[in-house]
Amino acid sequence: MSGFNKDWLALREPVDMRARANSLVEQLSQHLDGIERPKILDIGCGTGSTWRSLAHRFPGHSEWQLLDYDPLLLAEAERRIGQHQDVSFRQFDLNEIDSLPLTEVSVVTASALFDLCSAEFCDHFAEILSASNTGLYAALNYDGVMEWSIAHPLDQQVAKDFNQHQHFDKGFGPALGPDATAHLKQAFERLGYSVSVATSPWVMGRDDGDLQAAFLEGLEQPLSEIGSLTDVQIRDWLGFRLEKIAEAGSSCVVGHSDMLALPRH
Ligand SMILES: C[S@@+](CC[C@H](N)C(=O)[O-])C[C@H]1O[C@@H](n2cnc3c(N)ncnc32)[C@H](O)[C@@H]1O
């Protein structure tokens, strides 16, 4: 339903885990330590990757609600996390943002979500969180960087086209894509929050070959929709890139960034 499938999310999870900026997780964990019974709302939870990455770093008595609009991903999250008295699941479409269940929520978490969202959505979302004095941890938003250790003459054009495609509507209006973190930072700073940002790049080598291949294959449609490269150029570039994955010393960096916005009081 959402266009994200559990196999893709499973492939990226270990690389996401090591990419997350540790400093922000520590800062958030300390913030939650000072709260009697922290309540965390994870939006766009997919199969529960944020919970698996963070729950063991947060105070043990934290309560989590995981929310996604895709029933298949939510069912997979429930299956993988299992029965846990402190974790609940809810099907919810973020386009209904005004009724987001924020009562007593200490912090909203989201991973790989806001680059899909529009500027208008993020501004409104920031106002809603500010009205209830709630923090936001927004991790793993794509930042526009795509680099390979072994160069190909079309790499820059591919990155430019993909970054343009990242602004296409992903269900929330024109998407922020690579501008998501900068936009969120400004929105929350305007509202008086204390905001920290850190990079969280995927650095993929031969051992991440399956994720590299899936990522590359996922570029074909966006590149062809932008249309500045011919189908033959796209196929040649993809063929070259897929072949290089297994080569010694070959690596690929896909840039992301994380943001933590906490109310000042
Ligand atoms: C890239 S996936 C990230 C999933 C998960 N946070 C992770 O890091 O593995 C984006 C998630 O946002 C969810 N999503 C997209 N649009 C949504 C909407 N309108 N309401 C609720 N969830 C949405 C998708 O179903 C998907 O689970």
Coordinates of C-alpha atoms and ligand atoms in Angstrom, one line a residue:
M1 CA 0.0 0.0 0.0
S2 CA 2.7 2.6 0.9
G3 CA 5.1 1.6 -1.8
F4 CA 7.7 0.5 0.8
N5 CA 8.0 -3.2 1.2
K6 CA 9.3 -5.1 4.2
D7 CA 12.2 -6.7 2.3
W8 CA 13.6 -3.3 1.3
L9 CA 13.2 -2.1 4.9
A10 CA 14.9 -5.2 6.2
L11 CA 17.8 -4.7 3.8
R12 CA 18.4 -1.1 5.0
E13 CA 17.9 -1.7 8.7
P14 CA 21.5 -2.8 9.6
V15 CA 23.0 0.0 7.6
D16 CA 20.6 2.5 9.1
M17 CA 21.5 1.3 12.5
R18 CA 25.2 1.9 12.1
A19 CA 24.6 5.2 10.3
R20 CA 22.4 6.9 13.0
A21 CA 24.3 9.7 14.7
N22 CA 25.2 8.3 18.1
S23 CA 25.5 11.8 19.7
L24 CA 21.8 12.6 19.1
V25 CA 20.6 9.2 20.4
E26 CA 22.7 9.9 23.6
Q27 CA 21.3 13.4 23.9
L28 CA 17.7 12.1 23.5
S29 CA 18.3 9.3 25.9
Q30 CA 19.5 11.8 28.6
H31 CA 16.5 14.0 28.0
L32 CA 14.2 11.0 28.5
D33 CA 16.1 10.0 31.7
G34 CA 14.7 13.1 33.3
I35 CA 11.0 12.2 32.6
E36 CA 9.1 9.9 35.0
R37 CA 7.4 7.7 32.4
P38 CA 8.6 8.7 28.9
K39 CA 6.1 8.2 26.1
I40 CA 7.5 7.9 22.6
L41 CA 5.4 8.1 19.4
D42 CA 7.1 6.6 16.4
I43 CA 5.5 7.8 13.2
G44 CA 5.9 6.1 9.8
C45 CA 7.2 3.2 11.8
G46 CA 7.3 0.6 9.0
T47 CA 8.3 -2.7 10.5
G48 CA 9.6 -1.1 13.7
S49 CA 13.2 -0.3 12.9
T50 CA 13.3 2.8 15.0
W51 CA 12.1 0.8 18.1
R52 CA 14.6 -1.9 17.5
S53 CA 17.4 0.7 17.1
L54 CA 16.5 2.9 20.1
A55 CA 14.4 1.1 22.7
H56 CA 17.4 -0.5 24.4
R57 CA 19.1 2.9 24.6
F58 CA 16.2 4.6 26.3
P59 CA 14.9 4.3 29.9
G60 CA 13.5 0.8 30.5
H61 CA 10.1 2.1 31.6
S62 CA 9.5 4.0 28.3
E63 CA 6.2 3.5 26.6
W64 CA 6.0 3.3 22.8
Q65 CA 3.3 3.7 20.3
L66 CA 4.2 2.8 16.7
L67 CA 2.1 4.3 14.0
D68 CA 1.9 3.7 10.2
Y69 CA -0.9 3.9 7.6
D70 CA 0.3 0.7 5.8
P71 CA -1.5 -2.3 7.4
L72 CA 1.0 -4.8 6.0
L73 CA 4.0 -3.0 7.5
L74 CA 2.2 -2.5 10.7
A75 CA 1.4 -6.2 10.9
E76 CA 5.0 -7.1 10.2
A77 CA 6.1 -4.7 13.0
E78 CA 3.7 -6.4 15.4
R79 CA 4.9 -9.8 14.4
R80 CA 8.6 -8.9 14.7
I81 CA 8.3 -7.0 18.0
G82 CA 5.9 -9.5 19.5
Q83 CA 3.9 -9.0 22.7
H84 CA 5.4 -6.2 24.8
Q85 CA 3.3 -4.5 27.5
D86 CA 5.0 -1.2 26.7
V87 CA 4.5 -1.2 22.9
S88 CA 1.3 -0.5 21.1
F89 CA 0.5 -0.2 17.3
R90 CA -1.9 2.0 15.5
Q91 CA -2.9 2.4 11.9
F92 CA -2.9 6.1 11.2
D93 CA -2.6 8.3 8.1
L94 CA -0.3 11.2 8.7
N95 CA -2.4 13.3 6.4
E96 CA -4.8 13.5 9.4
I97 CA -2.0 15.2 11.4
D98 CA -4.4 17.4 13.4
S99 CA -5.6 14.3 15.2
L100 CA -2.2 12.8 15.9
P101 CA -2.3 11.2 19.4
L102 CA 0.1 13.5 21.2
T103 CA -1.3 13.4 24.8
E104 CA 1.6 13.1 27.2
V105 CA 4.0 12.2 24.4
S106 CA 7.5 13.2 25.4
V107 CA 9.1 12.8 22.0
V108 CA 8.0 11.9 18.4
T109 CA 10.5 9.8 16.5
A110 CA 10.6 9.2 12.8
S111 CA 13.2 7.5 10.6
A112 CA 13.4 8.0 6.8
L113 CA 10.1 9.8 6.7
F114 CA 10.5 13.6 6.4
D115 CA 12.3 13.6 3.1
L116 CA 8.9 12.3 1.7
C117 CA 7.0 15.2 3.3
S118 CA 6.3 18.7 2.0
A119 CA 7.4 22.0 3.5
E120 CA 3.8 22.8 4.3
F121 CA 3.3 19.5 6.2
C122 CA 6.6 20.0 8.2
D123 CA 5.7 23.5 9.1
H124 CA 2.2 22.5 10.3
F125 CA 3.7 19.4 12.1
A126 CA 6.2 21.6 13.9
E127 CA 3.4 23.9 15.1
I128 CA 1.4 21.0 16.4
L129 CA 4.4 19.6 18.3
S130 CA 5.2 23.1 19.7
A131 CA 1.6 23.5 20.9
S132 CA 2.0 20.4 23.1
N133 CA 5.7 21.1 24.0
T134 CA 6.8 17.8 22.4
G135 CA 10.3 17.0 21.0
L136 CA 11.2 15.5 17.6
Y137 CA 13.9 13.0 16.7
A138 CA 13.9 12.8 12.9
A139 CA 16.6 10.5 11.6
L140 CA 17.9 9.3 8.3
N141 CA 16.6 11.9 5.9
Y142 CA 18.4 11.7 2.6
D143 CA 20.6 14.8 2.1
G144 CA 21.4 14.7 -1.6
V145 CA 24.8 13.1 -1.5
M146 CA 25.5 10.0 -3.7
E147 CA 29.2 9.1 -4.2
W148 CA 31.1 6.1 -5.4
S149 CA 34.8 5.3 -4.9
I150 CA 35.0 4.2 -8.5
A151 CA 33.9 7.0 -10.7
H152 CA 31.6 6.9 -13.8
P153 CA 31.2 9.9 -16.2
L154 CA 27.4 9.9 -15.5
D155 CA 27.5 9.9 -11.7
Q156 CA 26.9 13.6 -11.3
Q157 CA 24.0 13.7 -13.7
V158 CA 22.5 10.6 -12.1
A159 CA 22.7 12.3 -8.6
K160 CA 21.2 15.6 -10.0
D161 CA 18.3 13.7 -11.7
F162 CA 17.6 11.6 -8.6
N163 CA 17.7 14.6 -6.3
Q164 CA 15.2 16.4 -8.6
H165 CA 12.9 13.3 -8.5
Q166 CA 13.1 13.3 -4.7
H167 CA 11.0 16.5 -4.8
F168 CA 8.1 14.7 -6.5
D169 CA 4.9 14.2 -4.5
K170 CA 5.2 11.1 -2.2
G171 CA 1.7 11.5 -0.7
F172 CA 2.1 14.8 1.2
G173 CA 2.4 17.3 -1.6
P174 CA 5.8 18.4 -3.2
A175 CA 8.4 16.5 -1.2
L176 CA 11.3 18.3 0.6
G177 CA 13.7 15.4 -0.4
P178 CA 17.3 16.4 0.3
D179 CA 16.1 19.7 1.9
A180 CA 14.1 18.0 4.7
T181 CA 16.5 18.3 7.6
A182 CA 17.4 22.0 6.9
H183 CA 13.8 22.8 6.6
L184 CA 12.8 21.1 9.8
K185 CA 15.7 22.7 11.7
Q186 CA 14.5 26.2 10.6
A187 CA 10.9 25.4 11.5
F188 CA 11.7 24.2 15.0
E189 CA 14.3 27.0 15.7
R190 CA 11.6 29.5 14.7
L191 CA 9.4 28.0 17.4
G192 CA 12.2 28.4 20.0
Y193 CA 13.4 24.7 20.1
S194 CA 17.0 23.7 20.8
V195 CA 18.0 21.9 17.6
S196 CA 20.9 19.6 16.9
V197 CA 21.8 18.1 13.5
A198 CA 24.3 15.4 12.6
T199 CA 25.2 13.5 9.5
S200 CA 24.2 9.8 9.3
P201 CA 25.5 8.6 5.9
W202 CA 25.2 5.1 4.6
V203 CA 28.7 3.9 3.9
M204 CA 28.3 0.7 1.9
G205 CA 31.0 -1.7 0.9
R206 CA 31.0 -5.2 -0.6
D207 CA 29.4 -6.6 2.5
D208 CA 26.3 -4.4 1.8
G209 CA 26.1 -5.7 -1.7
D210 CA 22.4 -6.6 -1.5
L211 CA 21.4 -3.1 -0.3
Q212 CA 23.6 -1.5 -2.9
A213 CA 22.0 -3.5 -5.6
A214 CA 18.5 -2.8 -4.4
F215 CA 19.3 0.9 -4.1
L216 CA 20.7 1.0 -7.6
E217 CA 17.8 -0.9 -9.1
G218 CA 15.4 1.6 -7.4
L219 CA 17.1 4.4 -9.3
E220 CA 16.0 3.2 -12.7
Q221 CA 12.4 4.4 -12.7
P222 CA 13.1 7.9 -11.2
L223 CA 15.9 8.5 -13.7
S224 CA 13.8 7.5 -16.6
E225 CA 10.9 9.7 -15.3
I226 CA 13.2 12.7 -15.2
G227 CA 14.3 11.9 -18.8
S228 CA 17.5 13.7 -19.1
L229 CA 19.4 10.4 -19.7
T230 CA 18.4 8.0 -22.4
D231 CA 17.2 4.5 -21.5
V232 CA 20.5 3.1 -22.9
Q233 CA 22.6 5.5 -20.8
I234 CA 20.7 4.6 -17.7
R235 CA 21.0 0.8 -18.4
D236 CA 24.8 1.2 -19.1
W237 CA 25.4 3.2 -15.9
L238 CA 23.4 0.7 -13.8
G239 CA 25.2 -2.2 -15.4
F240 CA 28.6 -0.6 -14.6
R241 CA 27.5 0.2 -11.0
L242 CA 26.1 -3.3 -10.3
E243 CA 29.3 -4.9 -11.7
K244 CA 31.5 -2.7 -9.5
I245 CA 29.8 -3.6 -6.2
A246 CA 31.9 -6.8 -5.8
E247 CA 35.2 -5.1 -6.8
A248 CA 37.9 -4.8 -4.1
G249 CA 38.0 -1.2 -2.7
S250 CA 34.6 -0.3 -4.1
S251 CA 32.3 1.7 -1.9
C252 CA 29.2 3.9 -2.1
V253 CA 28.1 6.7 0.2
V254 CA 24.5 7.8 0.3
G255 CA 24.2 10.8 2.6
H256 CA 21.6 11.2 5.3
S257 CA 21.2 13.5 8.3
D258 CA 19.5 13.2 11.7
M259 CA 17.9 16.0 13.7
L260 CA 16.9 16.3 17.3
A261 CA 14.6 19.2 18.3
L262 CA 13.8 19.6 22.0
P263 CA 11.6 22.2 23.7
R264 CA 13.7 24.6 25.8
H265 CA 11.4 24.2 28.8
Ligands
LIG1 C1 11.1 4.8 4.2 S1 9.9 4.0 5.2 C2 10.6 4.1 6.8 C3 10.0 3.1 7.7 C4 10.7 3.0 9.1 N1 10.6 4.2 9.8 C5 12.2 2.6 9.0 O1 13.1 3.4 9.3 O2 12.4 1.4 8.5 C6 8.6 5.3 5.3 C7 7.4 4.9 6.1 O3 6.5 5.9 6.2 C8 5.2 5.4 6.1 N2 4.3 6.4 5.5 C9 4.3 7.0 4.3 N3 3.3 7.9 4.2 C10 2.5 7.8 5.3 C11 1.3 8.4 5.8 N4 0.7 9.2 5.0 N5 0.9 8.0 7.0 C12 1.5 7.1 7.8 N6 2.7 6.5 7.4 C13 3.2 6.8 6.2 C14 5.3 4.2 5.1 O4 4.3 3.3 5.2 C15 6.7 3.6 5.6 O5 6.5 2.7 6.6

